[in-house]
Amino acid sequence: RSFTSQTDGESRLARVLREKFPQASAIKVVDISGGCGAMYEIHIESEEFREKRTVQQHQMVNQALSEEIKHMHGLRIFTSAPK
């Protein structure tokens, strides 16, 4: 998978998420607003989510991105623990 096509917003969010979820085995950030940075879809697979309900996992992501979320229109979050 190539990172060269990532927008600045995508790479910024991915960097923040990597800092906040150091155990993550996969982090994918996609700008679904056509590149304007208003809406993102985030996929994170991390050991930190094990034993947590989906709502708790999403709260962890929202907390990690609390500053960035202020400038967004919307956010889709998909979380999981490694199989």
N, CA, C and O atoms as a MOPAC input file, in Angstrom:
PM7 MOZYME 1SCF
protein

 N      0.84400 1    -1.17600 1     0.00000 1
 C      0.00000 1     0.00000 1     0.00000 1
 C      0.89000 1     1.23900 1     0.00000 1
 O      1.84500 1     1.32100 1     0.77200 1
 N      0.58900 1     2.16700 1    -0.83300 1
 C      1.42700 1     3.35000 1    -1.00800 1
 C      0.93100 1     4.51800 1    -0.16200 1
 O     -0.26900 1     4.78300 1    -0.09600 1
 N      1.86000 1     5.20700 1     0.47900 1
 C      1.49800 1     6.35300 1     1.31100 1
 C      1.60000 1     7.65400 1     0.53000 1
 O      1.20400 1     8.70400 1     1.03800 1
 N      2.11600 1     7.61300 1    -0.67900 1
 C      2.33500 1     8.83600 1    -1.44600 1
 C      1.02600 1     9.51600 1    -1.81400 1
 O      0.99400 1    10.72900 1    -2.01900 1
 N     -0.05200 1     8.74900 1    -1.89900 1
 C     -1.32800 1     9.33200 1    -2.29600 1
 C     -2.11200 1     9.89000 1    -1.11000 1
 O     -3.21600 1    10.40800 1    -1.28400 1
 N     -1.55000 1     9.78800 1     0.08500 1
 C     -2.25200 1    10.30200 1     1.26800 1
 C     -2.30300 1    11.81700 1     1.26200 1
 O     -1.34200 1    12.48100 1     0.87500 1
 N     -3.43400 1    12.35800 1     1.69400 1
 C     -3.52500 1    13.81400 1     1.84600 1
 C     -2.79400 1    14.20900 1     3.12800 1
 O     -2.46100 1    13.34800 1     3.94300 1
 N     -2.54700 1    15.49800 1     3.30900 1
 C     -1.90100 1    15.97700 1     4.53000 1
 C     -2.73000 1    15.60100 1     5.75200 1
 O     -2.19300 1    15.19100 1     6.78100 1
 N     -4.04900 1    15.74900 1     5.62200 1
 C     -4.94000 1    15.41700 1     6.73100 1
 C     -4.86600 1    13.95300 1     7.09600 1
 O     -4.82400 1    13.60600 1     8.27700 1
 N     -4.84900 1    13.08800 1     6.09500 1
 C     -4.75900 1    11.64800 1     6.34700 1
 C     -3.47000 1    11.30000 1     7.06700 1
 O     -3.47900 1    10.55300 1     8.04600 1
 N     -2.35400 1    11.84400 1     6.58000 1
 C     -1.08900 1    11.49500 1     7.22200 1
 C     -0.98300 1    12.09900 1     8.62600 1
 O     -0.39000 1    11.49400 1     9.51900 1
 N     -1.55200 1    13.28200 1     8.82000 1
 C     -1.53800 1    13.89300 1    10.15600 1
 C     -2.34000 1    13.04000 1    11.14300 1
 O     -1.87400 1    12.76000 1    12.24700 1
 N     -3.53900 1    12.63200 1    10.74100 1
 C     -4.36300 1    11.80600 1    11.62100 1
 C     -3.69900 1    10.45900 1    11.88700 1
 O     -3.71200 1     9.97300 1    13.01800 1
 N     -3.12700 1     9.86200 1    10.86700 1
 C     -2.45100 1     8.57100 1    11.03600 1
 C     -1.28900 1     8.71000 1    12.02600 1
 O     -1.06300 1     7.82300 1    12.84800 1
 N     -0.55800 1     9.82000 1    11.94400 1
 C      0.57200 1    10.06100 1    12.85200 1
 C      0.07200 1    10.17400 1    14.29700 1
 O      0.64900 1     9.56900 1    15.20100 1
 N     -0.98300 1    10.93500 1    14.51300 1
 C     -1.55800 1    11.07800 1    15.85600 1
 C     -2.00400 1     9.71600 1    16.38500 1
 O     -1.73900 1     9.37000 1    17.53600 1
 N     -2.67900 1     8.95300 1    15.53700 1
 C     -3.18700 1     7.64200 1    15.96100 1
 C     -2.05200 1     6.66900 1    16.28100 1
 O     -2.15700 1     5.87400 1    17.21500 1
 N     -0.96400 1     6.73300 1    15.50200 1
 C      0.18100 1     5.85900 1    15.79300 1
 C      0.79500 1     6.20200 1    17.14600 1
 O      1.23200 1     5.31300 1    17.87700 1
 N      0.82900 1     7.50500 1    17.48100 1
 C      1.34700 1     7.91600 1    18.79500 1
 C      0.45000 1     7.42700 1    19.92600 1
 O      0.93500 1     6.94000 1    20.94700 1
 N     -0.87100 1     7.56000 1    19.73500 1
 C     -1.82400 1     7.22500 1    20.79400 1
 C     -2.06500 1     5.72400 1    20.91900 1
 O     -2.43900 1     5.24100 1    21.98800 1
 N     -1.85500 1     4.98800 1    19.83500 1
 C     -2.06900 1     3.53400 1    19.83600 1
 C     -0.80000 1     2.83200 1    19.36900 1
 O     -0.75200 1     2.29400 1    18.26300 1
 N      0.23600 1     2.84000 1    20.22400 1
 C      1.53000 1     2.26200 1    19.80800 1
 C      1.45700 1     0.76400 1    19.51200 1
 O      2.30800 1     0.23800 1    18.79500 1
 N      0.45800 1     0.07400 1    20.05200 1
 C      0.33500 1    -1.36800 1    19.81400 1
 C     -0.45400 1    -1.69100 1    18.54300 1
 O     -0.63200 1    -2.86400 1    18.21200 1
 N     -0.91800 1    -0.68800 1    17.84300 1
 C     -1.76600 1    -0.92400 1    16.66300 1
 C     -1.01300 1    -1.72200 1    15.60500 1
 O      0.12200 1    -1.40100 1    15.25300 1
 N     -1.66400 1    -2.76400 1    15.10700 1
 C     -1.06200 1    -3.56200 1    14.03300 1
 C     -1.47800 1    -3.02400 1    12.67200 1
 O     -0.84600 1    -3.32800 1    11.66000 1
 N     -2.55000 1    -2.21900 1    12.64600 1
 C     -2.98300 1    -1.60300 1    11.38400 1
 C     -3.72200 1    -0.30900 1    11.67400 1
 O     -4.59800 1    -0.25200 1    12.53600 1
 N     -3.34800 1     0.73100 1    10.93100 1
 C     -4.04200 1     2.02100 1    11.01400 1
 C     -4.23700 1     2.50800 1     9.58900 1
 O     -3.28200 1     2.63300 1     8.82200 1
 N     -5.48800 1     2.78000 1     9.24900 1
 C     -5.77800 1     3.28400 1     7.90400 1
 C     -6.69800 1     4.49600 1     8.05000 1
 O     -7.73200 1     4.42400 1     8.71500 1
 N     -6.31500 1     5.59700 1     7.43000 1
 C     -7.10800 1     6.82500 1     7.46600 1
 C     -7.42900 1     7.21500 1     6.02900 1
 O     -6.52800 1     7.33800 1     5.19900 1
 N     -8.71100 1     7.40800 1     5.73400 1
 C     -9.12300 1     7.77800 1     4.37900 1
 C    -10.00800 1     9.01900 1     4.43900 1
 O    -11.00100 1     9.05700 1     5.16500 1
 N     -9.63200 1    10.02500 1     3.66800 1
 C    -10.44800 1    11.23800 1     3.54900 1
 C    -11.60800 1    10.89800 1     2.61900 1
 O    -11.40300 1    10.68200 1     1.42500 1
 N    -12.82800 1    10.85000 1     3.16100 1
 C    -13.98900 1    10.48100 1     2.33800 1
 C    -14.79900 1    11.72400 1     1.95200 1
 O    -15.95800 1    11.62600 1     1.54900 1
 N    -14.16200 1    12.89600 1     2.08300 1
 C    -14.84900 1    14.13800 1     1.71100 1
 C    -14.31800 1    14.67000 1     0.38700 1
 O    -14.53100 1    15.83500 1     0.05400 1
 N    -13.63500 1    13.83000 1    -0.35900 1
 C    -13.11400 1    14.27700 1    -1.65000 1
 C    -11.82900 1    15.07500 1    -1.53600 1
 O    -11.45400 1    15.80300 1    -2.45500 1
 N    -11.14900 1    14.93200 1    -0.38800 1
 C     -9.85500 1    15.58500 1    -0.22100 1
 C     -9.89200 1    16.90300 1     0.52700 1
 O     -8.84400 1    17.51300 1     0.73600 1
 N    -11.07000 1    17.36200 1     0.93900 1
 C    -11.12300 1    18.66600 1     1.62100 1
 C    -10.91400 1    18.54800 1     3.13300 1
 O    -10.81000 1    19.56100 1     3.82300 1
 N    -10.85400 1    17.31700 1     3.65000 1
 C    -10.54100 1    17.14400 1     5.06300 1
 C    -11.71100 1    17.30000 1     6.00400 1
 O    -11.51300 1    17.42300 1     7.21300 1
 N    -12.93100 1    17.30000 1     5.48200 1
 C    -14.09400 1    17.49900 1     6.34400 1
 C    -14.60500 1    16.19700 1     6.95700 1
 O    -15.25600 1    16.21300 1     8.00200 1
 N    -14.30800 1    15.07000 1     6.30600 1
 C    -14.83900 1    13.79500 1     6.78300 1
 C    -13.82800 1    12.68800 1     6.53400 1
 O    -13.24100 1    12.59300 1     5.45600 1
 N    -13.63500 1    11.85500 1     7.54700 1
 C    -12.65500 1    10.78100 1     7.44800 1
 C    -13.24700 1     9.44700 1     7.85400 1
 O    -14.20800 1     9.37000 1     8.62000 1
 N    -12.64300 1     8.39900 1     7.31800 1
 C    -12.95300 1     7.04200 1     7.73900 1
 C    -11.65300 1     6.47400 1     8.29800 1
 O    -10.60300 1     6.53500 1     7.65900 1
 N    -11.74800 1     5.92400 1     9.49900 1
 C    -10.56400 1     5.43400 1    10.19800 1
 C    -10.75600 1     3.97000 1    10.54900 1
 O    -11.78700 1     3.57500 1    11.09300 1
 N     -9.74400 1     3.17100 1    10.22900 1
 C     -9.73500 1     1.75100 1    10.59400 1
 C     -8.51300 1     1.51600 1    11.47100 1
 O     -7.38900 1     1.81400 1    11.06700 1
 N     -8.72900 1     0.98200 1    12.66700 1
 C     -7.60900 1     0.68400 1    13.56400 1
 C     -7.77100 1    -0.72300 1    14.11700 1
 O     -8.83600 1    -1.10000 1    14.60800 1
 N     -6.69600 1    -1.48800 1    14.02500 1
 C     -6.64700 1    -2.79200 1    14.67600 1
 C     -5.55600 1    -2.69900 1    15.72000 1
 O     -4.39200 1    -2.46500 1    15.39400 1
 N     -5.93200 1    -2.88300 1    16.98600 1
 C     -4.95500 1    -2.73200 1    18.05600 1
 C     -5.26700 1    -3.64000 1    19.23000 1
 O     -6.42600 1    -3.87600 1    19.57100 1
 N     -4.20900 1    -4.13800 1    19.83600 1
 C     -4.32300 1    -4.97000 1    21.03100 1
 C     -5.01100 1    -4.19200 1    22.15700 1
 O     -5.66000 1    -4.78300 1    23.02000 1
 N     -4.86600 1    -2.87100 1    22.14300 1
 C     -5.47000 1    -2.02800 1    23.18900 1
 C     -6.99000 1    -2.12700 1    23.21800 1
 O     -7.61400 1    -1.77100 1    24.21800 1
 N     -7.59500 1    -2.61000 1    22.12800 1
 C     -9.05300 1    -2.72300 1    22.07000 1
 C     -9.57700 1    -4.04600 1    22.62200 1
 O    -10.78200 1    -4.21200 1    22.80700 1
 N     -8.67300 1    -4.98400 1    22.88400 1
 C     -9.10500 1    -6.29500 1    23.36000 1
 C     -9.89100 1    -6.15200 1    24.65900 1
 O     -9.52800 1    -5.35600 1    25.52500 1
 N    -10.96800 1    -6.92600 1    24.79300 1
 C    -11.80000 1    -6.93100 1    26.00000 1
 C    -12.62400 1    -5.65100 1    26.18800 1
 O    -13.26300 1    -5.47500 1    27.22600 1
 N    -12.61200 1    -4.75900 1    25.19200 1
 C    -13.40600 1    -3.52600 1    25.30500 1
 C    -14.58500 1    -3.59000 1    24.34000 1
 O    -14.48400 1    -4.13700 1    23.24200 1
 N    -15.70000 1    -3.02000 1    24.77400 1
 C    -16.86900 1    -2.94700 1    23.89700 1
 C    -16.58600 1    -1.93200 1    22.78100 1
 O    -15.72900 1    -1.05900 1    22.91500 1
 N    -17.32100 1    -2.07200 1    21.68800 1
 C    -17.12000 1    -1.19500 1    20.53100 1
 C    -17.23100 1     0.27300 1    20.92700 1
 O    -16.42500 1     1.09700 1    20.49500 1
 N    -18.22100 1     0.60000 1    21.74200 1
 C    -18.39600 1     2.01100 1    22.12800 1
 C    -17.17200 1     2.51800 1    22.89500 1
 O    -16.78300 1     3.67500 1    22.73700 1
 N    -16.56900 1     1.67600 1    23.71400 1
 C    -15.36200 1     2.07500 1    24.45500 1
 C    -14.18300 1     2.27000 1    23.50300 1
 O    -13.39000 1     3.19800 1    23.66400 1
 N    -14.07700 1     1.38200 1    22.50700 1
 C    -13.00600 1     1.50400 1    21.51100 1
 C    -13.13100 1     2.82700 1    20.76400 1
 O    -12.14300 1     3.52900 1    20.54700 1
 N    -14.37100 1     3.15700 1    20.37200 1
 C    -14.59900 1     4.39200 1    19.61500 1
 C    -14.33800 1     5.61600 1    20.48800 1
 O    -13.84100 1     6.63100 1    20.00100 1
 N    -14.66900 1     5.52600 1    21.77400 1
 C    -14.37900 1     6.63800 1    22.68800 1
 C    -12.87400 1     6.86700 1    22.78100 1
 O    -12.42600 1     8.01200 1    22.85400 1
 N    -12.09200 1     5.78900 1    22.78000 1
 C    -10.63100 1     5.91500 1    22.82300 1
 C    -10.11600 1     6.65600 1    21.58800 1
 O     -9.22000 1     7.49500 1    21.68600 1
 N    -10.68800 1     6.34000 1    20.43600 1
 C    -10.27300 1     7.00000 1    19.19300 1
 C    -10.70400 1     8.46700 1    19.21300 1
 O     -9.92400 1     9.35000 1    18.85600 1
 N    -11.95000 1     8.72800 1    19.63100 1
 C    -12.43300 1    10.10800 1    19.72200 1
 C    -11.55800 1    10.93100 1    20.65600 1
 O    -11.24100 1    12.08400 1    20.36300 1
 N    -11.16800 1    10.33800 1    21.78200 1
 C    -10.30600 1    11.02400 1    22.74600 1
 C     -8.94700 1    11.33200 1    22.11500 1
 O     -8.41900 1    12.43400 1    22.26400 1
 N     -8.39300 1    10.34900 1    21.41200 1
 C     -7.07700 1    10.52000 1    20.78900 1
 C     -7.09900 1    11.64200 1    19.75200 1
 O     -6.10400 1    12.34200 1    19.56400 1
 N     -8.23800 1    11.80700 1    19.08400 1
 C     -8.34900 1    12.80300 1    18.00500 1
 C     -9.16100 1    14.03000 1    18.42700 1
 O     -9.66000 1    14.76500 1    17.57500 1
 N     -9.29400 1    14.25000 1    19.71600 1
 C    -10.19600 1    15.30800 1    20.19100 1
 C     -9.89800 1    16.67500 1    19.56400 1
 O    -10.82900 1    17.40700 1    19.22700 1
 N     -8.63900 1    17.02700 1    19.40500 1
 C     -8.29800 1    18.32700 1    18.79800 1
 C     -8.66000 1    18.35200 1    17.31700 1
 O     -9.23700 1    19.32300 1    16.82800 1
 N     -8.31600 1    17.27400 1    16.60700 1
 C     -8.55300 1    17.20700 1    15.16300 1
 C    -10.04200 1    17.18600 1    14.83400 1
 O    -10.47400 1    17.75400 1    13.83100 1
 N    -10.82900 1    16.52100 1    15.69500 1
 C    -12.26500 1    16.37100 1    15.44600 1
 C    -12.96900 1    17.72900 1    15.41600 1
 O    -13.97700 1    17.89000 1    14.72800 1
 N    -12.44800 1    18.69400 1    16.15200 1
 C    -13.06000 1    20.02900 1    16.19000 1
 C    -13.14900 1    20.65100 1    14.79800 1
 O    -14.00900 1    21.49400 1    14.54700 1
 N    -12.26500 1    20.23700 1    13.89900 1
 C    -12.21000 1    20.83600 1    12.55700 1
 C    -12.87400 1    19.95500 1    11.49900 1
 O    -12.80300 1    20.25000 1    10.30600 1
 N    -13.52200 1    18.87000 1    11.93900 1
 C    -14.12300 1    17.93400 1    10.98700 1
 C    -15.63000 1    18.08000 1    10.94100 1
 O    -16.26200 1    18.59200 1    11.86500 1
 N    -16.17600 1    17.61700 1     9.84800 1
 C    -17.62800 1    17.55200 1     9.69300 1
 C    -18.13700 1    16.20300 1    10.19100 1
 O    -19.21300 1    16.11900 1    10.78300 1
 N    -17.35800 1    15.14900 1     9.94800 1
 C    -17.78300 1    13.82000 1    10.36900 1
 C    -16.63200 1    12.84400 1    10.40800 1
 O    -15.55600 1    13.09400 1     9.86400 1
 N    -16.88400 1    11.71400 1    11.07200 1
 C    -15.84800 1    10.70800 1    11.26500 1
 C    -16.50100 1     9.34200 1    11.34400 1
 O    -17.44500 1     9.14300 1    12.10700 1
 N    -16.00100 1     8.40000 1    10.55700 1
 C    -16.45700 1     7.01000 1    10.64500 1
 C    -15.32500 1     6.21300 1    11.26100 1
 O    -14.19200 1     6.26800 1    10.78300 1
 N    -15.62000 1     5.48200 1    12.30500 1
 C    -14.58900 1     4.73600 1    13.02000 1
 C    -14.87500 1     3.24500 1    12.95700 1
 O    -15.99300 1     2.79900 1    13.21600 1
 N    -13.85000 1     2.48500 1    12.61100 1
 C    -13.92800 1     1.02600 1    12.62400 1
 C    -12.75600 1     0.51700 1    13.44800 1
 O    -11.60100 1     0.77900 1    13.11300 1
 N    -13.04200 1    -0.20500 1    14.51800 1
 C    -11.98300 1    -0.68900 1    15.40100 1
 C    -12.10200 1    -2.19100 1    15.58500 1
 O    -13.18000 1    -2.77000 1    15.45500 1
 N    -10.96900 1    -2.80800 1    15.89000 1
 C    -10.95800 1    -4.23800 1    16.18900 1
 C     -9.67100 1    -4.59500 1    16.91000 1
 O     -8.67700 1    -3.87300 1    16.84300 1
 N     -9.71100 1    -5.71800 1    17.59700 1
 C     -8.50200 1    -6.29000 1    18.19800 1
 C     -7.97400 1    -7.32800 1    17.21900 1
 O     -8.76000 1    -7.93800 1    16.49400 1
 N     -6.66600 1    -7.54400 1    17.18000 1
 C     -6.12700 1    -8.55400 1    16.26000 1
 C     -6.74300 1    -9.92500 1    16.54400 1
 O     -7.02300 1   -10.25400 1    17.69700 1
 N     -6.94800 1   -10.70700 1    15.51500 1
 C     -7.54400 1   -12.03900 1    15.65300 1
 C     -6.57000 1   -12.98800 1    16.32700 1
 O     -6.89100 1   -14.15800 1    16.53200 1

